[in-house]
Amino acid sequence: MTLKSKLPKVGTTIFSQMSQLAAQHQAINLSQGFPDFSPDPLLLDALAAYSQQGFNQYAPMPGIPALQTQIASLVQRCYQRTVNAEQEVTVTSGATEALFVAINAVVQPGDEVIVFDPAYDSYEPAINLCGGKAVHIALTAPGYRINWQQVAEAITLRTRLILVNSPHNPTGMVFTPQDWISLQQLVLKHNLYCISDEVYEHMVFDGAPQLSANCFADLAARSFIVSSFGKTFHVTGWKLGYCVAPAALSAEFRKIHQYVTFSSFTPAQHAVADMLAQQPQQVSGLARFYQHKRDHFVNVLHASRFTLLPCQGSYFLLADYSAISDLDDVSFCQWLTKEHKVAAIPLSVFYQTPLTARIVRFCFAKQDSTLNAAAEALCRI
Ligand SMILES: Cc1ncc(COP(=O)(O)O)c(C=O)c1O
């Protein structure tokens, strides 16, 4: 028997492929987006303590109240928006689950969803599984800015949703206030919904304002706003995230969430709630922490033949290698891993129609010693 695939074009993700190749060749892995340093010991102690104290059974479906309350306080602190913790905040098993559930809550068969390439790889399969169609708008180097006129022209009677991601993986582009205003205008004018993927929300650099769909009331009223404690607290393996959405949208979201995971890892919810309550500086200091890493990595790569692209936020840096090689970016990344022992991600995999640009993505959420070792190898090329 052959099962008819619902995702015929999907294979093993490039992230798994590159991490595997990095391990095989003992290369420094700057490909997949996760830190190689430890989270705060307080967080680890809290996780162990809650588990030992018996918090090991199913959490309430929308999240434990203490964490919902802390998320509502965080939204208030960062964006001055008051949300109802009980009705508008849902804890999920990573941002990936929140994105999947939000897409499933909105998209009906035949609906179109506007996504911006380069795009995070989980969006399109989720849209396709609902019978929807992703309409791709390609953003280009060096700034990867959105042309909102082009977006307006891509909207049809079937468009139901716009999916945005700021700070942006993989380009490090961050929305300006005008980007948010333009998005809000289109969403209102065409009666659309928005999913705002804000997993890097606390990593905005160079004193730029940290903005969110939460800051724009009319947009927030039609948005599912998604974030990830994996990114914020350096614990990507805990897969803990959340979705903030108005009560009516959250109610639909929860109908699906309850049958996808029902609830998320209980002791981690308690541990993260404590961190948010007792260590707010961990979140507010994150931009400075990662800006230092970006600056350090940029400095140590200064002598290399890569041309570095601007990075305004997130923990990714794009680098143009056209001065080094004529290889396409997938072949270049394989060569880089095998010959120079540094793994990166080719940019083309984030596009529906790959561009010919010679650009790769490095993750700088690494110890300075890792970044130094990688830079030494990269500068030798
Ligand atoms: C843009 C973006 N969205 C969502 C996610 C998924 O987050 P999580 O690990 O919390 O599922 C990632 C992870 O890399 C990401 O880069």
mmCIF file of C-alpha atoms and ligand atoms in Angstrom:
data_model
loop_
_atom_site.group_PDB
_atom_site.id
_atom_site.type_symbol
_atom_site.label_atom_id
_atom_site.label_comp_id
_atom_site.label_asym_id
_atom_site.label_seq_id
_atom_site.Cartn_x
_atom_site.Cartn_y
_atom_site.Cartn_z
ATOM 1 C CA MET A 1 0.000 0.000 0.000
ATOM 2 C CA THR A 2 1.245 3.513 -0.747
ATOM 3 C CA LEU A 3 -0.077 6.305 1.345
ATOM 4 C CA LYS A 4 -0.983 9.362 -0.722
ATOM 5 C CA SER A 5 1.133 12.122 0.790
ATOM 6 C CA LYS A 6 -0.575 15.272 2.018
ATOM 7 C CA LEU A 7 2.801 17.015 1.817
ATOM 8 C CA PRO A 8 4.369 15.502 -1.299
ATOM 9 C CA LYS A 9 7.012 18.216 -1.639
ATOM 10 C CA VAL A 10 8.219 18.063 1.954
ATOM 11 C CA GLY A 11 11.418 16.168 2.805
ATOM 12 C CA THR A 12 13.878 16.305 5.701
ATOM 13 C CA THR A 13 14.402 19.955 6.598
ATOM 14 C CA ILE A 14 17.658 21.636 5.707
ATOM 15 C CA PHE A 15 18.165 22.317 9.438
ATOM 16 C CA SER A 16 18.316 18.595 10.226
ATOM 17 C CA GLN A 17 20.449 17.971 7.132
ATOM 18 C CA MET A 18 23.023 20.629 7.979
ATOM 19 C CA SER A 19 23.173 19.699 11.671
ATOM 20 C CA GLN A 20 23.758 16.084 10.660
ATOM 21 C CA LEU A 21 26.477 17.074 8.192
ATOM 22 C CA ALA A 22 28.073 19.297 10.864
ATOM 23 C CA ALA A 23 28.166 16.357 13.316
ATOM 24 C CA GLN A 24 29.536 14.011 10.658
ATOM 25 C CA HIS A 25 32.419 16.392 9.838
ATOM 26 C CA GLN A 26 32.957 17.704 13.377
ATOM 27 C CA ALA A 27 32.147 21.183 12.114
ATOM 28 C CA ILE A 28 31.180 24.156 14.261
ATOM 29 C CA ASN A 29 27.425 24.290 13.932
ATOM 30 C CA LEU A 30 26.211 27.819 13.178
ATOM 31 C CA SER A 31 23.369 26.409 11.090
ATOM 32 C CA GLN A 32 20.414 25.583 13.329
ATOM 33 C CA GLY A 33 19.005 28.379 15.505
ATOM 34 C CA PHE A 34 19.744 27.356 19.069
ATOM 35 C CA PRO A 35 22.188 28.509 21.765
ATOM 36 C CA ASP A 36 25.220 26.400 22.672
ATOM 37 C CA PHE A 37 25.355 27.886 26.185
ATOM 38 C CA SER A 38 23.372 26.999 29.298
ATOM 39 C CA PRO A 39 20.191 28.670 30.390
ATOM 40 C CA ASP A 40 20.115 30.488 33.736
ATOM 41 C CA PRO A 41 20.742 28.023 36.616
ATOM 42 C CA LEU A 42 17.735 29.517 38.455
ATOM 43 C CA LEU A 43 15.512 28.315 35.636
ATOM 44 C CA LEU A 44 17.006 24.835 35.702
ATOM 45 C CA ASP A 45 16.705 24.655 39.504
ATOM 46 C CA ALA A 46 13.082 25.750 39.300
ATOM 47 C CA LEU A 47 12.320 23.086 36.686
ATOM 48 C CA ALA A 48 13.883 20.377 38.861
ATOM 49 C CA ALA A 49 12.173 21.651 42.009
ATOM 50 C CA TYR A 50 8.700 21.758 40.438
ATOM 51 C CA SER A 51 9.150 18.307 39.023
ATOM 52 C CA GLN A 52 10.341 16.937 42.373
ATOM 53 C CA GLN A 53 7.468 18.648 44.168
ATOM 54 C CA GLY A 54 5.013 16.695 42.062
ATOM 55 C CA PHE A 55 4.006 19.120 39.292
ATOM 56 C CA ASN A 56 4.141 16.360 36.704
ATOM 57 C CA GLN A 57 0.557 15.867 35.536
ATOM 58 C CA TYR A 58 -1.473 17.583 32.821
ATOM 59 C CA ALA A 59 -1.540 21.352 33.080
ATOM 60 C CA PRO A 60 -4.829 23.174 32.400
ATOM 61 C CA MET A 61 -5.530 23.200 28.653
ATOM 62 C CA PRO A 62 -4.883 26.964 28.090
ATOM 63 C CA GLY A 63 -1.847 27.027 30.427
ATOM 64 C CA ILE A 64 -1.330 27.350 34.173
ATOM 65 C CA PRO A 65 -2.913 30.581 35.470
ATOM 66 C CA ALA A 66 0.402 31.818 36.943
ATOM 67 C CA LEU A 67 2.048 31.698 33.521
ATOM 68 C CA GLN A 68 -0.933 33.199 31.703
ATOM 69 C CA THR A 69 -0.831 36.077 34.218
ATOM 70 C CA GLN A 70 2.910 36.574 33.740
ATOM 71 C CA ILE A 71 2.507 36.620 29.949
ATOM 72 C CA ALA A 72 -0.233 39.252 30.272
ATOM 73 C CA SER A 73 2.112 41.326 32.511
ATOM 74 C CA LEU A 74 4.925 40.947 29.978
ATOM 75 C CA VAL A 75 2.671 42.203 27.185
ATOM 76 C CA GLN A 76 1.654 45.134 29.403
ATOM 77 C CA ARG A 77 5.291 45.929 30.306
ATOM 78 C CA CYS A 78 6.652 45.700 26.775
ATOM 79 C CA TYR A 79 3.766 47.053 24.732
ATOM 80 C CA GLN A 80 1.372 48.803 27.158
ATOM 81 C CA ARG A 81 -1.484 46.547 26.025
ATOM 82 C CA THR A 82 -3.873 45.101 28.575
ATOM 83 C CA VAL A 83 -4.874 41.538 27.762
ATOM 84 C CA ASN A 84 -7.134 39.228 29.696
ATOM 85 C CA ALA A 85 -4.830 36.442 30.949
ATOM 86 C CA GLU A 86 -7.594 33.878 31.269
ATOM 87 C CA GLN A 87 -9.337 34.453 27.949
ATOM 88 C CA GLU A 88 -6.691 35.865 25.624
ATOM 89 C CA VAL A 89 -3.473 34.011 26.484
ATOM 90 C CA THR A 90 -2.886 30.356 25.547
ATOM 91 C CA VAL A 91 0.314 28.510 26.422
ATOM 92 C CA THR A 92 1.509 26.163 23.669
ATOM 93 C CA SER A 93 4.183 23.569 23.010
ATOM 94 C CA GLY A 94 6.542 25.981 21.297
ATOM 95 C CA ALA A 95 5.758 28.708 18.815
ATOM 96 C CA THR A 96 5.567 25.992 16.168
ATOM 97 C CA GLU A 97 2.435 24.570 17.738
ATOM 98 C CA ALA A 98 0.936 28.048 18.145
ATOM 99 C CA LEU A 99 1.568 28.835 14.462
ATOM 100 C CA PHE A 100 0.098 25.517 13.343
ATOM 101 C CA VAL A 101 -2.998 25.945 15.489
ATOM 102 C CA ALA A 102 -3.542 29.598 14.527
ATOM 103 C CA ILE A 103 -3.247 28.756 10.817
ATOM 104 C CA ASN A 104 -5.721 25.896 11.283
ATOM 105 C CA ALA A 105 -8.110 28.165 13.159
ATOM 106 C CA VAL A 106 -8.256 30.671 10.301
ATOM 107 C CA VAL A 107 -7.590 28.994 6.964
ATOM 108 C CA GLN A 108 -10.435 27.310 5.086
ATOM 109 C CA PRO A 109 -9.951 25.262 1.904
ATOM 110 C CA GLY A 110 -9.221 27.601 -1.012
ATOM 111 C CA ASP A 111 -8.110 30.516 1.185
ATOM 112 C CA GLU A 112 -4.963 32.425 0.312
ATOM 113 C CA VAL A 113 -2.351 33.375 2.888
ATOM 114 C CA ILE A 114 0.287 36.003 2.169
ATOM 115 C CA VAL A 115 3.751 34.985 3.368
ATOM 116 C CA PHE A 116 7.044 36.767 2.876
ATOM 117 C CA ASP A 117 10.059 34.906 1.548
ATOM 118 C CA PRO A 118 12.534 34.116 2.944
ATOM 119 C CA ALA A 119 9.966 32.391 5.198
ATOM 120 C CA TYR A 120 10.236 30.129 8.223
ATOM 121 C CA ASP A 121 9.719 26.586 7.012
ATOM 122 C CA SER A 122 6.701 25.558 9.101
ATOM 123 C CA TYR A 123 4.262 28.089 7.602
ATOM 124 C CA GLU A 124 3.609 26.590 4.195
ATOM 125 C CA PRO A 125 2.983 22.933 5.227
ATOM 126 C CA ALA A 126 0.492 24.108 7.871
ATOM 127 C CA ILE A 127 -1.326 26.247 5.275
ATOM 128 C CA ASN A 128 -1.374 23.374 2.777
ATOM 129 C CA LEU A 129 -2.738 20.887 5.316
ATOM 130 C CA CYS A 130 -5.793 23.151 5.714
ATOM 131 C CA GLY A 131 -6.315 23.221 1.953
ATOM 132 C CA GLY A 132 -5.050 26.796 1.779
ATOM 133 C CA LYS A 133 -2.597 28.341 -0.623
ATOM 134 C CA ALA A 134 0.469 30.359 0.363
ATOM 135 C CA VAL A 135 0.983 33.408 -1.829
ATOM 136 C CA HIS A 136 4.675 34.223 -1.629
ATOM 137 C CA ILE A 137 6.106 37.717 -1.800
ATOM 138 C CA ALA A 138 9.890 37.679 -2.160
ATOM 139 C CA LEU A 139 12.000 40.134 -0.168
ATOM 140 C CA THR A 140 15.484 40.925 -1.448
ATOM 141 C CA ALA A 141 18.927 41.929 -0.172
ATOM 142 C CA PRO A 142 20.280 43.984 1.365
ATOM 143 C CA GLY A 143 17.371 45.348 3.431
ATOM 144 C CA TYR A 144 14.626 42.743 2.851
ATOM 145 C CA ARG A 145 12.025 45.490 3.342
ATOM 146 C CA ILE A 146 8.380 44.874 2.495
ATOM 147 C CA ASN A 147 6.847 46.869 -0.362
ATOM 148 C CA TRP A 148 3.311 47.314 1.001
ATOM 149 C CA GLN A 149 2.011 48.449 -2.381
ATOM 150 C CA GLN A 150 3.077 45.063 -3.750
ATOM 151 C CA VAL A 151 1.265 43.400 -0.843
ATOM 152 C CA ALA A 152 -1.902 45.388 -1.593
ATOM 153 C CA GLU A 153 -1.712 44.175 -5.202
ATOM 154 C CA ALA A 154 -1.346 40.542 -4.086
ATOM 155 C CA ILE A 155 -4.603 40.647 -2.079
ATOM 156 C CA THR A 156 -7.536 38.930 -3.786
ATOM 157 C CA LEU A 157 -11.075 38.019 -2.742
ATOM 158 C CA ARG A 158 -9.666 34.736 -1.449
ATOM 159 C CA THR A 159 -6.999 36.306 0.796
ATOM 160 C CA ARG A 160 -7.784 35.580 4.423
ATOM 161 C CA LEU A 161 -4.556 35.960 6.343
ATOM 162 C CA ILE A 162 -1.219 37.759 6.325
ATOM 163 C CA LEU A 163 1.626 36.069 8.162
ATOM 164 C CA VAL A 164 4.450 38.334 9.330
ATOM 165 C CA ASN A 165 7.643 37.750 11.274
ATOM 166 C CA SER A 166 9.552 40.607 12.936
ATOM 167 C CA PRO A 167 12.383 40.465 13.987
ATOM 168 C CA HIS A 168 12.825 38.293 10.962
ATOM 169 C CA ASN A 169 14.450 34.905 10.601
ATOM 170 C CA PRO A 170 16.686 34.599 8.576
ATOM 171 C CA THR A 171 17.401 38.209 7.550
ATOM 172 C CA GLY A 172 17.454 40.091 10.873
ATOM 173 C CA MET A 173 15.090 42.691 9.369
ATOM 174 C CA VAL A 174 12.908 44.495 11.937
ATOM 175 C CA PHE A 175 9.610 46.212 11.113
ATOM 176 C CA THR A 176 9.542 50.002 11.368
ATOM 177 C CA PRO A 177 6.498 51.735 12.897
ATOM 178 C CA GLN A 178 5.386 52.461 9.322
ATOM 179 C CA ASP A 179 5.526 48.732 8.437
ATOM 180 C CA TRP A 180 3.129 47.963 11.293
ATOM 181 C CA ILE A 181 0.829 50.830 10.272
ATOM 182 C CA SER A 182 0.775 49.675 6.638
ATOM 183 C CA LEU A 183 0.027 46.113 7.742
ATOM 184 C CA GLN A 184 -2.776 47.321 9.995
ATOM 185 C CA GLN A 185 -4.310 49.390 7.184
ATOM 186 C CA LEU A 186 -4.367 46.416 4.800
ATOM 187 C CA VAL A 187 -5.743 44.013 7.391
ATOM 188 C CA LEU A 188 -8.584 46.416 8.220
ATOM 189 C CA LYS A 189 -9.320 47.467 4.650
ATOM 190 C CA HIS A 190 -9.597 43.898 3.363
ATOM 191 C CA ASN A 191 -11.074 42.356 6.508
ATOM 192 C CA LEU A 192 -8.145 39.967 6.966
ATOM 193 C CA TYR A 193 -6.560 38.197 9.914
ATOM 194 C CA CYS A 194 -2.917 38.407 10.898
ATOM 195 C CA ILE A 195 -0.539 35.943 12.469
ATOM 196 C CA SER A 196 2.423 37.797 13.898
ATOM 197 C CA ASP A 197 5.353 35.497 14.586
ATOM 198 C CA GLU A 198 7.336 37.404 17.218
ATOM 199 C CA VAL A 199 9.624 34.697 18.600
ATOM 200 C CA TYR A 200 12.629 37.098 18.489
ATOM 201 C CA GLU A 201 10.617 40.005 19.942
ATOM 202 C CA HIS A 202 13.131 40.774 22.720
ATOM 203 C CA MET A 203 16.113 40.878 20.357
ATOM 204 C CA VAL A 204 15.902 44.303 18.712
ATOM 205 C CA PHE A 205 19.224 46.134 18.423
ATOM 206 C CA ASP A 206 20.788 49.593 18.196
ATOM 207 C CA GLY A 207 18.159 51.326 20.318
ATOM 208 C CA ALA A 208 15.347 50.762 17.800
ATOM 209 C CA PRO A 209 11.917 50.558 19.452
ATOM 210 C CA GLN A 210 10.667 47.060 20.304
ATOM 211 C CA LEU A 211 7.313 47.002 18.542
ATOM 212 C CA SER A 212 4.718 44.280 18.120
ATOM 213 C CA ALA A 213 1.251 43.738 16.706
ATOM 214 C CA ASN A 214 0.308 44.270 20.376
ATOM 215 C CA CYS A 215 1.107 47.987 19.959
ATOM 216 C CA PHE A 216 -1.526 48.574 17.260
ATOM 217 C CA ALA A 217 -5.013 48.154 18.713
ATOM 218 C CA ASP A 218 -6.920 47.606 15.459
ATOM 219 C CA LEU A 219 -4.334 45.118 14.243
ATOM 220 C CA ALA A 220 -4.184 43.320 17.603
ATOM 221 C CA ALA A 221 -7.971 42.938 17.443
ATOM 222 C CA ARG A 222 -7.512 40.688 14.370
ATOM 223 C CA SER A 223 -4.214 39.023 15.267
ATOM 224 C CA PHE A 224 -2.798 35.856 16.719
ATOM 225 C CA ILE A 225 0.501 36.992 18.261
ATOM 226 C CA VAL A 226 2.936 34.152 18.778
ATOM 227 C CA SER A 227 6.126 33.975 20.834
ATOM 228 C CA SER A 228 8.567 31.417 22.227
ATOM 229 C CA PHE A 229 10.148 30.986 25.659
ATOM 230 C CA GLY A 230 12.616 28.651 23.954
ATOM 231 C CA LYS A 231 14.162 31.725 22.320
ATOM 232 C CA THR A 232 13.749 34.117 25.249
ATOM 233 C CA PHE A 233 15.213 31.843 27.953
ATOM 234 C CA HIS A 234 17.716 29.820 25.833
ATOM 235 C CA VAL A 235 15.704 26.597 26.193
ATOM 236 C CA THR A 236 14.608 25.714 22.668
ATOM 237 C CA GLY A 237 14.299 22.052 23.674
ATOM 238 C CA TRP A 238 11.558 22.805 26.185
ATOM 239 C CA LYS A 239 9.206 23.774 23.336
ATOM 240 C CA LEU A 240 7.208 26.280 25.324
ATOM 241 C CA GLY A 241 5.493 29.184 23.601
ATOM 242 C CA TYR A 242 2.220 31.069 23.595
ATOM 243 C CA CYS A 243 -0.417 32.816 21.559
ATOM 244 C CA VAL A 244 -2.100 36.098 22.478
ATOM 245 C CA ALA A 245 -5.366 36.726 20.641
ATOM 246 C CA PRO A 246 -8.736 38.378 21.367
ATOM 247 C CA ALA A 247 -11.152 36.147 23.311
ATOM 248 C CA ALA A 248 -13.213 35.079 20.283
ATOM 249 C CA LEU A 249 -10.101 34.149 18.301
ATOM 250 C CA SER A 250 -8.535 32.445 21.336
ATOM 251 C CA ALA A 251 -11.691 30.375 21.773
ATOM 252 C CA GLU A 252 -11.315 29.016 18.218
ATOM 253 C CA PHE A 253 -7.580 28.584 18.736
ATOM 254 C CA ARG A 254 -8.197 26.510 21.881
ATOM 255 C CA LYS A 255 -10.690 24.229 20.133
ATOM 256 C CA ILE A 256 -7.786 23.043 17.993
ATOM 257 C CA HIS A 257 -4.977 23.318 20.574
ATOM 258 C CA GLN A 258 -6.867 20.971 22.885
ATOM 259 C CA TYR A 259 -6.756 18.228 20.254
ATOM 260 C CA VAL A 260 -3.200 18.853 19.092
ATOM 261 C CA THR A 261 -1.388 18.729 22.445
ATOM 262 C CA PHE A 262 -4.143 19.536 24.980
ATOM 263 C CA SER A 263 -1.560 21.155 27.281
ATOM 264 C CA SER A 264 2.164 21.850 27.560
ATOM 265 C CA PHE A 265 5.004 20.627 29.792
ATOM 266 C CA THR A 266 3.820 21.381 33.333
ATOM 267 C CA PRO A 267 7.026 21.896 35.379
ATOM 268 C CA ALA A 268 8.447 24.158 32.644
ATOM 269 C CA GLN A 269 5.337 26.355 32.786
ATOM 270 C CA HIS A 270 5.854 26.866 36.536
ATOM 271 C CA ALA A 271 9.589 27.486 36.148
ATOM 272 C CA VAL A 272 9.092 30.063 33.383
ATOM 273 C CA ALA A 273 6.293 31.789 35.352
ATOM 274 C CA ASP A 274 8.736 32.187 38.276
ATOM 275 C CA MET A 275 11.459 33.583 36.019
ATOM 276 C CA LEU A 276 9.112 36.139 34.513
ATOM 277 C CA ALA A 277 7.928 37.204 37.961
ATOM 278 C CA GLN A 278 11.276 37.201 39.764
ATOM 279 C CA GLN A 279 13.840 37.908 37.019
ATOM 280 C CA PRO A 280 12.240 40.416 34.632
ATOM 281 C CA GLN A 281 15.727 41.732 33.765
ATOM 282 C CA GLN A 282 16.424 38.418 32.001
ATOM 283 C CA VAL A 283 13.955 39.474 29.341
ATOM 284 C CA SER A 284 14.703 43.184 29.311
ATOM 285 C CA GLY A 285 18.454 42.480 29.042
ATOM 286 C CA LEU A 286 18.167 40.100 26.106
ATOM 287 C CA ALA A 287 18.571 42.746 23.376
ATOM 288 C CA ARG A 288 21.834 43.954 24.944
ATOM 289 C CA PHE A 289 23.062 40.367 25.354
ATOM 290 C CA TYR A 290 22.479 39.438 21.720
ATOM 291 C CA GLN A 291 23.578 42.811 20.361
ATOM 292 C CA HIS A 292 26.924 42.149 22.030
ATOM 293 C CA LYS A 293 27.071 38.748 20.314
ATOM 294 C CA ARG A 294 26.197 40.257 16.938
ATOM 295 C CA ASP A 295 28.844 42.967 17.318
ATOM 296 C CA HIS A 296 31.433 40.452 18.443
ATOM 297 C CA PHE A 297 30.732 38.128 15.518
ATOM 298 C CA VAL A 298 30.763 41.007 13.017
ATOM 299 C CA ASN A 299 34.107 42.198 14.453
ATOM 300 C CA VAL A 300 35.801 38.825 14.299
ATOM 301 C CA LEU A 301 34.560 38.304 10.721
ATOM 302 C CA HIS A 302 35.882 41.696 9.662
ATOM 303 C CA ALA A 303 38.995 40.236 8.042
ATOM 304 C CA SER A 304 37.050 37.594 6.097
ATOM 305 C CA ARG A 305 36.012 37.780 2.444
ATOM 306 C CA PHE A 306 32.331 37.524 3.346
ATOM 307 C CA THR A 307 30.218 40.654 2.924
ATOM 308 C CA LEU A 308 27.977 40.893 5.980
ATOM 309 C CA LEU A 309 24.411 42.117 5.607
ATOM 310 C CA PRO A 310 22.742 44.406 8.158
ATOM 311 C CA CYS A 311 21.165 42.691 11.181
ATOM 312 C CA GLN A 312 18.690 44.768 13.195
ATOM 313 C CA GLY A 313 17.359 41.954 15.373
ATOM 314 C CA SER A 314 17.006 38.150 15.908
ATOM 315 C CA TYR A 315 20.110 35.982 16.361
ATOM 316 C CA PHE A 316 20.965 35.450 12.708
ATOM 317 C CA LEU A 317 23.447 37.154 10.425
ATOM 318 C CA LEU A 318 23.422 36.883 6.635
ATOM 319 C CA ALA A 319 26.694 36.814 4.735
ATOM 320 C CA ASP A 320 27.292 37.176 0.998
ATOM 321 C CA TYR A 321 30.055 34.852 -0.231
ATOM 322 C CA SER A 322 30.188 35.925 -3.877
ATOM 323 C CA ALA A 323 33.808 37.136 -3.401
ATOM 324 C CA ILE A 324 34.734 33.587 -2.368
ATOM 325 C CA SER A 325 32.878 31.166 -4.604
ATOM 326 C CA ASP A 326 30.598 30.694 -7.604
ATOM 327 C CA LEU A 327 28.919 27.657 -6.064
ATOM 328 C CA ASP A 328 25.170 27.739 -5.446
ATOM 329 C CA ASP A 329 24.364 28.280 -1.777
ATOM 330 C CA VAL A 330 23.444 24.654 -0.947
ATOM 331 C CA SER A 331 26.704 23.363 -2.465
ATOM 332 C CA PHE A 332 28.619 26.195 -0.784
ATOM 333 C CA CYS A 333 27.224 25.239 2.648
ATOM 334 C CA GLN A 334 28.148 21.604 2.093
ATOM 335 C CA TRP A 335 31.654 22.612 0.992
ATOM 336 C CA LEU A 336 32.004 25.003 3.950
ATOM 337 C CA THR A 337 31.024 22.260 6.375
ATOM 338 C CA LYS A 338 33.253 19.565 4.883
ATOM 339 C CA GLU A 339 36.317 21.641 3.993
ATOM 340 C CA HIS A 340 36.288 24.455 6.542
ATOM 341 C CA LYS A 341 34.364 22.844 9.388
ATOM 342 C CA VAL A 342 31.720 25.544 9.781
ATOM 343 C CA ALA A 343 28.045 24.805 9.111
ATOM 344 C CA ALA A 344 25.639 27.487 7.865
ATOM 345 C CA ILE A 345 22.205 27.499 6.220
ATOM 346 C CA PRO A 346 21.719 28.369 2.536
ATOM 347 C CA LEU A 347 19.289 31.241 2.106
ATOM 348 C CA SER A 348 17.601 29.780 -0.983
ATOM 349 C CA VAL A 349 15.765 27.139 1.076
ATOM 350 C CA PHE A 350 13.621 29.887 2.605
ATOM 351 C CA TYR A 351 12.257 30.868 -0.810
ATOM 352 C CA GLN A 352 9.528 29.290 -2.918
ATOM 353 C CA THR A 353 11.374 30.492 -6.022
ATOM 354 C CA PRO A 354 15.017 30.530 -4.964
ATOM 355 C CA LEU A 355 16.962 33.656 -5.855
ATOM 356 C CA THR A 356 20.412 33.359 -7.351
ATOM 357 C CA ALA A 357 22.031 35.453 -4.613
ATOM 358 C CA ARG A 358 25.058 33.860 -2.937
ATOM 359 C CA ILE A 359 24.045 34.301 0.667
ATOM 360 C CA VAL A 360 24.179 32.072 3.761
ATOM 361 C CA ARG A 361 22.803 32.405 7.290
ATOM 362 C CA PHE A 362 24.915 32.111 10.431
ATOM 363 C CA CYS A 363 23.392 31.748 13.905
ATOM 364 C CA PHE A 364 25.306 33.809 16.484
ATOM 365 C CA ALA A 365 23.470 32.486 19.569
ATOM 366 C CA LYS A 366 26.745 30.837 20.556
ATOM 367 C CA GLN A 367 29.453 31.240 23.167
ATOM 368 C CA ASP A 368 32.082 33.807 22.198
ATOM 369 C CA SER A 369 34.643 30.976 22.044
ATOM 370 C CA THR A 370 32.478 29.182 19.436
ATOM 371 C CA LEU A 371 32.086 32.379 17.419
ATOM 372 C CA ASN A 372 35.858 33.002 17.612
ATOM 373 C CA ALA A 373 36.686 29.498 16.423
ATOM 374 C CA ALA A 374 34.161 29.751 13.570
ATOM 375 C CA ALA A 375 35.457 33.179 12.555
ATOM 376 C CA GLU A 376 39.059 31.952 12.560
ATOM 377 C CA ALA A 377 38.094 29.211 10.095
ATOM 378 C CA LEU A 378 35.984 31.578 7.988
ATOM 379 C CA CYS A 379 38.751 34.189 7.827
ATOM 380 C CA ARG A 380 41.182 31.586 6.485
ATOM 381 C CA ILE A 381 39.062 31.035 3.354
HETATM 382 C C1 LIG B 1 10.601 32.564 12.885
HETATM 383 C C2 LIG B 1 10.400 31.405 13.793
HETATM 384 N N1 LIG B 1 9.157 31.077 14.170
HETATM 385 C C3 LIG B 1 8.920 30.035 14.974
HETATM 386 C C4 LIG B 1 9.952 29.251 15.463
HETATM 387 C C5 LIG B 1 9.648 28.065 16.334
HETATM 388 O O1 LIG B 1 9.781 28.335 17.695
HETATM 389 P P1 LIG B 1 9.651 27.147 18.766
HETATM 390 O O2 LIG B 1 10.990 26.503 18.876
HETATM 391 O O3 LIG B 1 9.226 27.828 20.036
HETATM 392 O O4 LIG B 1 8.629 26.192 18.273
HETATM 393 C C6 LIG B 1 11.266 29.548 15.093
HETATM 394 C C7 LIG B 1 12.384 28.708 15.542
HETATM 395 O O5 LIG B 1 13.474 28.734 15.034
HETATM 396 C C8 LIG B 1 11.498 30.657 14.236
HETATM 397 O O6 LIG B 1 12.736 31.002 13.845
#
